[in-house]
Each structure stands twice: as structure tokens, then as C-alpha cells.
Amino acid sequence: MTSVPVIAESYSHVLAEFESLDPLLSALRLDSSRLRCTSIAVSRKWLALGSSGGGLHLIQREGWKHRLLLSHKEGAISQVACCLHDDDYVAVATSQGLVVVWELNQERRGKPERIYVSSEHKGRKVTALCWDTALLRVFIGDHVGKVSAIKLNTSKQGKGAASFVIFPVQTITTVDSSVVQLDYLDGRLLISSLTRSFLCDTEREKFWKIGNKERDGEFGACFFPGRCSGSQQPLIYCARPGSRMWEVNFDGEVISTHQFKKLLSLPPLPVISLRSEPQYDHTLGSSQSLSFPRLLHLSEHCVLTWTERGIYIFVPQNVQVLLWSEVRDIQDVAVCKNELFCLHLNGRVSHLSLLSVERCVERLLRRGLWNLAARTCCLFQNSIIASRTRKSLTIDKLEHLKSQLDLASCSDLISQLEELILRIEPLDSACSSRRSSISSHESFSILDSGIYRVISSRRGSQSDEDSCSLHSQTLSEDERLKEFTSPQEEERPDLYSGSQGHEVMFDTDKNETFLPFGIPLSFRSPSPLVSLQAVKESVSTFVRKTTEKIGTLHTSPDLKVRPEPRAEEQSCEEDVSSVSCPKEEDTEKEKEIPSQPPEEDMFHELKAATAAAMTQLQDPLVLFEPRSLGVVLQEWLSKLENTFATKDFSGVADAGNSSMTLNQDVPLPTESEKGVLDEDNAEEQGDSLGHEETAAQVECEPVHHLQEPQDGLFQVHTPCSIPHTLQKDLAELTTLCLELNVLNSKLRSPGGPEDHNLWQCSPEHSLACHFLKKYFFLLDLKRAKESIKLSYASTPCVWDTFITGLKEMASSNPTYVGMEEGDLPTRLKLLDDSVPCDSPLLVAYASRLYEKFGESALRSLIRFYPSILPSDIMQLCHHSPTQFLAYLDSLVKSRPEDQRSFFLESLLQPESLRLDWLLLALSHNAPPSTSTMDDEGYPRPHSHLFSWGYSQLILLLIKLPADFATKEKMTDICRTCGFWPGYLTLCLELERRREAFINIVHLNDMSLMEGDNGWIPETVEEWKLLLHLIQNKGTRPAPEESLHGSLSDGPSPITVENVALLLAKAVGPDRAWALLQECGLALELSEKFTRTCDILRIAEKRQRALIQSMLEKCDRFLWSQQA
């Protein structure tokens, strides 16, 4: 076998094809000349393949199971688009120009159904489809340049709404040439045609042309999300002739032009595939002047395109070609995360993955593709050497790969691999010692899944030489453990690989077989890695303690060797030794410093307790039982307190000082006070306490008070170096303690000084405040904030403590200092430019602005939604609810009018906020109750016309959908506060019509019963009730003055004659007259009523005559057609 050429450049990524989809297409019968695949789309769950026969095949990506076949009689499938955020919807365009939207109903296990069929583009070729996942809209573009949108009304949005309401097709625009590509993001629609690109704001209906220069041909354009571009606003990339791209901001302004022509002169990278061995030609080609027909956002920072020659992946912000590979005859490409599904002109589909070189080699090793893995290593050896982390591709794996190659047929490959290993060796000196240690003491093999099978060759006791080198052997154990705990492969298993797992076995005195590695059990027993980790920690503890004993024996020969303590007695015994030998510890302090354990061993007990707690949390019997969960967290919290107590006192050598602290329960002294306490207390404790008594006190007294911080101070930064993995678990458990209110009752000494800021809090809430102060550096700040808002909403002191901690953390930021000066707009701009929108410290900055500028600052904070939520503002201004109302009103009004109801409903989490906000809005900027209600609780005339400060917000809250009980409570609130427009609206919804008519009569306004939204009685009984109420009203004294001064100035009053006229118009003059006579009101009517009735009778006769004439004409026409 010839040697493999080496790629000179250090490429970091490669395209790989690990599985062939040809058997899948063959099973679907899409591999024939008569029936083939014509379109492709992909989502998180589905791979959608459209066929020339009009069928849409939906294949579940997990396991490649063929689940659904959707048939279309309207022609072949030309375009497919999956809804990315909801896998239950898919849009299809046929060759006849029809667009069909399907709802799959997978959640309800129902049959797929067509929920929309659009014929707007019938007879035209649909060239592009695009989803707006937020509003469930589909944008459609065709070959003549027309762009339309269809809005869906599905069964998920309302009860049976999909069956009765169909929104009309909305024409967005018509561009000057065929639509090449559509893309949508955050209310903006990007349209790329043959001549130029357009940006459309679909909410404000504004359009922009991107750039001034036109083009001729198919050129794509796509959005680049803000989280990937490093800025808050997204970017746009538009293809230009000559291998160029425009970088455009979100307002459609061209920022710069990127030229990739010369960069594409490099030779193409091979695709790592099972079909053929990777080949590489070093010959440089000429610069490529290409037209990019489509642009797709791939992974995080990449943009993908393709031509008839190959696939090109760019990092546009760095003006860098990540790679380009020759993949011929591509018709279309669909992407999902780092996976590419390519549809070729002959109907074949290929599945590629964009991976780092090390990740690619690791996957090949797991599949047992030794030759291909070796060739890939040799081909990309510069990339492997340049990678200094090598977390996944270690030297041991390369050695194992070399041992799997056939010496006869792969001699050149083996020699190249040996050179690669030698070149890697100097970069990691620990590798050679690790490999020699493994080879001398243990044998091992690597299974197909990448798991090591270790066989120990050492039995019985060790020699003296082994004991002396035990520490170095433990280090090699640590390194091997890191290889065992390498991250599991993120991608799913092979398409056609077996489903059996590989057993992990450790050869000890008695072999033990653990659970299969591949079985996805969420609550299974601890893995072998946990057991191996425990063994490693016990060996490290033994080495540390043995080293300390040896040092102690050399310095104090009079001391007797005591038996080795058990693991559970270790921490207590160390405290006893520190108390019983103060002089030796003082004299030999410098000598013992080199033999002190590393930083990681200081957290030995905490690591074990944390691992045990995390394991117990996986047990459903613990996780779903609050009492058991609280016990687990309580035990872990005591270990956390002990660890950080010991950590704070690790530098204090005086045992007497420790003893005094334990007896008197005083708070932890600061660093400046430690020396004074040492000098003052050493003599007194040395004289008064013996060694045995001190040891007993150490065992019995709790150590919870050792880590108590000074009052008013926060531990916002880590007091010592904590390993990253341990820090992550500590943050999870500490935040869980706060969420479940598992706070140690001994965190605060009863005799300690009180915090004057917390004197109003209950003991439980005061405990939460001290918990925040003590473990602020461990908390997940976002989760902690949400927990405080839910659990301590009625206790401002906890929220104030949390905000104080955030301010303490932000005080070191230059932005925090810079916000001390300037007016409000200046500070807002500084905050907007300097602080990330997802930073948990944003609330602290908002609090500073509110303290300085008050309500005006709150109204300005709406620009930071949803980073700052209304619940945050509610806590900030809990002393002034009126200011929160101003913020909420401004926030809702900042949205378009047709979106305010939906937006307000999204803010009502939890639902109880609805009644709170309604009562708050009705209680501020409202007219006095004496003006809206009389002494009996009925409305005063025309009081519904009063002005309310937050009437729009109140009406929005009232009209939102809610359950019956909530609507009744809202009705009672509106009646109590005298907000009659809302009260009448709710009475209509609750079918409380009698109450509504009673209050309408008291309001004395005929306009309430007129017009399209008027309250008109529907039955004879309701008319009788209304007339009876008017009669009773006539017996009462009339009000002296109306809303606008006199009765004649206000609206038309509710009188017998006005209601009689309304009755005549509604039921006819004859029936109205009979009803009035029955109620005894006919004598109270004037001549105006009589004339009106006569006019109505004439109009009714003419209308009947007109209808009769039209019916006769229709009858004659139908008879003539039959003849």
C-alpha cells in the first residue's frame, strides 16, 4: 500500500459520511427511473423526501424508521419545508403550483390532516418556501417573483378553530424576477431574486433593497443569528458574483464585501466516506469565480453553499474558508445543526456530517474502521499535532489503532502512524510515563465502542519499591480515568449497526459484570466509572496520609504510630491531631508545606458527598418524594458547610483558637483579625483545655459557624480554586437547596449580631438571606432569581439581599462605575452596549437606574425585555406599585395593537397575576368610588364614561381567555371598583344578562343598546324586564346633574319612548305595539312613536314586495332553463 499524502495546511474540520441512505431509498422505492426523490427537507425529528409521484415520505431520524406517507394528487413534489420549532407541521409545494400545509397530529396520535391548501400560485412554479415558526405562517415565492404568505389556524390555537376559520392569502410583494431563496427571522423576511435581494419588515410592511448593484443569476441570501455573530442584532449575508458575499446589517445596509476567490484556489479536502479511500491532490488550482445559488446557516458560525462542483463552508466573519470538498451533481441541501442531507440530480440522497478531525477519527475507531481511521490520521496529521488538548484522540488510542493494522498490507501506513505518534510525544510528556506505566503493570484492550477493558496483573502485597512509587502510579491512574470519562459521542448510533451494548469488566479477584453500556436507563445504578473513581480517591487518600505520617515520623521520633483511621473518621481525626500537637505543628509548619495535599484533595469529602447526592437524585423514589429529597440535600449541605469551614481555617495553626471559636459560637473573623485572635487566645486555651477535652469537643461540637461571613458582606467570588466539574455540581445542588427551601437551621448563630436590614423578616426568610450571602458564589443566578420571585414574593428582604449581591458582583465592572455619571439616555446606551442581554447582572444595573431616575427609568427598561421581565420590575418597585403599572402599560403599548392581547397573555405567568394586575390597575388613577356608585351600590348615570388611567390595560386583561371562576372574580372586582365597561363585558361573557340590563338602566345611556356592540334584548321576557325596570326608574327622583353638567348635555337617556322605538325597529311595529299595551305603557307614547311606526310599516311592505318580485324572477328563470 502506498503512503498517504499529508495535507500541508492545518484544517480543523472535515466532511464525513458514516452511513449510506441508499438502502433506505431502495426500501421506499425511490431509486428507480420512474419514481425518484425530487425535494428534501429536515427538522429535528423528520427527514422529509418528496417524490415525483406526489408522495411525501416522512422518516423519523432516530433509527431511520419510515413513519408517514402523505399523498398528493396535484402533481410531483417540488418544494418541502419543515417547521423547525414544531415538528408537527410541514408545507409542500406541488408541480401545479398548489401549496399544501399538513398537521401531523403526532402528539394526539391522530391522522395527519390538510389544514390549508393555497391556489394563489396555481399554474406557476413555486421556487421557495419558508416558515415563520412564531406566528405559524408560510411564505411562498414563485418563478414570476410573487411572494405571498398564508397564516394557519390550527387545532392547537383554539377549540375547533381550524375547522371554521381560514385566513385569506396575504400577498407580500412582487419582485422583478424569479424568487431564488426566502429566509425569515424576527419579523424580517429576506427575499433573494435573480437581480437583487430585498428585506421586508412584515409587521410594519416596509421594504428595503439591499445594496445598489444588481446581478444576473441565481444568488442566495440568508440570515446569521445575533448569538452567532457576536452582536445583539442578526446579520445578513448575500451572495455576489465572483465568489463574493455582502455582509449586511439587520436594517438592510451593506457593511462590507468579503472576497473568497483567492481563498478557493486551495485543493479540495476529501470526504471521509466508506465508499472510497480519501484522496488528496496537493496541486493548487486557479482561483474560483463562483456563483453561490443558495446560502444556508450551518452550525454556529458557518455559512454553507454549493455549486455543481462541490460544497463550500465559510466562516464569513473571519473571511475564512473552513473547507470545500468535491461533491458532484447536488440539486439541493438541507441542514440541521452540523448534519447535511444532499439531494443529487439523479435522486440519490447522501448524509454528511461536519466534524472536527479528532471527532471524525474517534467515530471511525468506535466503528472498527481501522484502515480508514489510520488514513485519516495520516492525512490530517498537521491538524492532530496542532490540537494540544487531545481529549478524545489520545496517544493510547493511536497506539491501539496501530496495533490493529495488518503489518503485511499496511506497512507504509503503520510507519506513517509511528511518525505521527513520535511527533505528538513531546507535546505531552505525561503520555510516555502513562503508557510505560500501563505497559509495565497492566494490560488493556479497546472495545469497538471505544471503552477500555483493563486487566490488572498485580496480585497480593507490593514490595517496598512499589510502595515508594505508589504516588506516581496513582497519577497515572488519574490520567487513565480521564480517558475513561471522555465525553460520550453526541451523534446517534449507526444506521445498520447492531443494537447490542458492550460490557465493561474490570478483572479483579472476583469478576463483576456491570450493566450494558448502550442501554439508555435513566435511573440505573452507578456506572463502573463511579466505582473506579471511588477506588482512585481512596488510593489518593492513602498516599497522602502515608506521606504525612512519614514526614511526622522523621520530625518527631517520639510519636507512636497509630492505626490507620477509617474514611469516615478521617476529618474528625485530623482535627484531633491539630489540637493535640500545637507545638509540633508550629515548629514543623514549613517542613509540612511541601507534603500538603493538592487543592483537589481538600475537597475529597465534598466530592464524595456531591457524587452521592447527584446519584441519589437520579432515583425516582427520592426525586419525587419531597421529604426524602430534603433529607438528601440536608446531609449534603452539612458536608458543604464543613468543607468551607475547614477551608477558611486551613492556614490557622493555633488549635486553641479553633477551640475557642467552637465554644463561644462567634462569627468567623476576617483576615486582619486572625493574627490578633491567635495571640490573645493561644495562652488562655493552652492553659485551660487539655488535649483529650479539646478532642472531645471537636467531635461533639458542630462546625457550622466556622464559615459564617461578616454581616453585610457577600461571598460573591470563589474563595479557593474549585474544579470545574465539581463547581457545576455544587451550583446545581446549592440552587436546588434554595428552590426547595432546604436551609440549615444552624447557619445563623442565635447569639450572633443581627443584620439591621433583616429585622423585619421572619426567621425562615432571614435564614434565606444569610444563605444567599454565604453561598452566592455557588448559585445559578438565573434560577435563583426565579426561585426568589416565586417562593419569597411577599418578602422583599430576600429579593433586596439578592439584588445587593448582584450589585456587589457587578461593582468590579467598569460599566457599573461608568453608570455613576450622565443622564438617563447616556446610561441606557452604555448599558445597552456593554452588558450582554442574557447577563444575570442586568437586573442590578436596572436597580441602580431605578434608584436614580425612578419611574422614567422603568419606562425605559422596556427595551430590555425579555432579559428583564415584568416580574423583575414588580420586585424592584414593590414599594410603589403605581410605577410598576406605568412600566407594564408602556411595555404592552410598545407592541403592535393586534399583538397586544397575545403578548399580555404570555406575561401572565403564573395565572394568579391576572387578578393582581387587574386590581392594581383599577386601584390607581381611577375616579373616586362616590362618583361611580350610589349608596345602594348601583351605577351613577353616565359613570361609565369616566376616564380611567389604565383603561386600555384593564380591557385587555378582561378580554383575555380565562376559566369561569376567574371571570366571576374579575366581574366582582370590576363591580366593586365601579369599572362599568368591563363589568358589562364580563356579564355578556358569563350570560348574566339580567344584571347587565339592571346596570344599563341605571347608567341611563341609550348608546349602550345601540350599534353593532349594543346590548339588545333577545327574547320577549328580556324586553318585558327592560320595560319594567324603566317603569320602576320613573318612580324614583331623577338625578340633578349628569356627567357633563345637565341632563340635556349628556347621551340620549333611557326612556319608555326611546326603548319603544328600539323595540319597534327590532320586532316590528305591530308586535311592539301589542307588547307595550300588555305592559300598560301605550298611553305614555307620543306622536313621534306613532309616525315612526307608520314609516316602519310602509318600509316593511315595500321590502316584502321587493322580495316577492325577486323570487318570481328567479322562478321564471329556473323554469326557462329547464325548458
Short mmCIF file of N, CA, C and O in Angstrom, two decimals, residues 298 331 372 421 454 627 631-632 739 815 976 1074 1079:
data_model
loop_
_atom_site.label_atom_id
_atom_site.label_comp_id
_atom_site.label_asym_id
_atom_site.label_seq_id
_atom_site.Cartn_x
_atom_site.Cartn_y
_atom_site.Cartn_z
N LEU A 298 -25.19 27.25 8.92
CA LEU A 298 -24.82 25.92 9.39
C LEU A 298 -24.10 26.03 10.72
O LEU A 298 -23.24 26.89 10.91
N GLN A 331 -28.40 18.89 -6.22
CA GLN A 331 -29.60 19.65 -6.57
C GLN A 331 -30.07 20.53 -5.42
O GLN A 331 -30.44 21.68 -5.62
N LEU A 372 -9.43 3.08 7.48
CA LEU A 372 -9.91 4.43 7.17
C LEU A 372 -9.51 5.41 8.27
O LEU A 372 -9.15 6.56 7.98
N ILE A 421 2.92 9.56 15.96
CA ILE A 421 2.96 9.40 17.42
C ILE A 421 4.23 10.01 17.99
O ILE A 421 4.21 10.66 19.04
N VAL A 454 -9.61 -3.06 31.22
CA VAL A 454 -8.36 -3.08 31.96
C VAL A 454 -8.24 -4.39 32.72
O VAL A 454 -9.17 -4.81 33.40
N ARG A 627 -39.89 14.80 51.05
CA ARG A 627 -39.22 14.59 52.34
C ARG A 627 -37.87 13.91 52.14
O ARG A 627 -36.87 14.32 52.72
N VAL A 631 -34.03 15.40 52.87
CA VAL A 631 -33.03 14.74 53.71
C VAL A 631 -31.70 14.65 52.97
O VAL A 631 -30.62 14.91 53.54
N VAL A 632 -31.75 14.27 51.70
CA VAL A 632 -30.52 14.17 50.90
C VAL A 632 -29.82 15.52 50.82
O VAL A 632 -28.60 15.63 51.01
N GLU A 739 -34.20 26.54 46.06
CA GLU A 739 -35.51 26.37 45.44
C GLU A 739 -36.46 25.59 46.33
O GLU A 739 -37.65 25.88 46.38
N THR A 815 -18.37 49.16 33.65
CA THR A 815 -19.68 49.70 33.28
C THR A 815 -20.44 50.17 34.51
O THR A 815 -21.13 51.20 34.48
N THR A 976 -67.00 46.11 42.19
CA THR A 976 -66.58 46.76 43.44
C THR A 976 -65.87 48.08 43.16
O THR A 976 -66.07 49.06 43.89
N ALA A 1074 -98.35 45.69 20.53
CA ALA A 1074 -99.03 44.71 21.38
C ALA A 1074 -98.31 44.52 22.70
O ALA A 1074 -98.93 44.41 23.77
N CYS A 1079 -97.89 45.72 28.70
CA CYS A 1079 -97.17 46.27 29.86
C CYS A 1079 -97.82 47.55 30.38
O CYS A 1079 -97.34 48.12 31.38
#
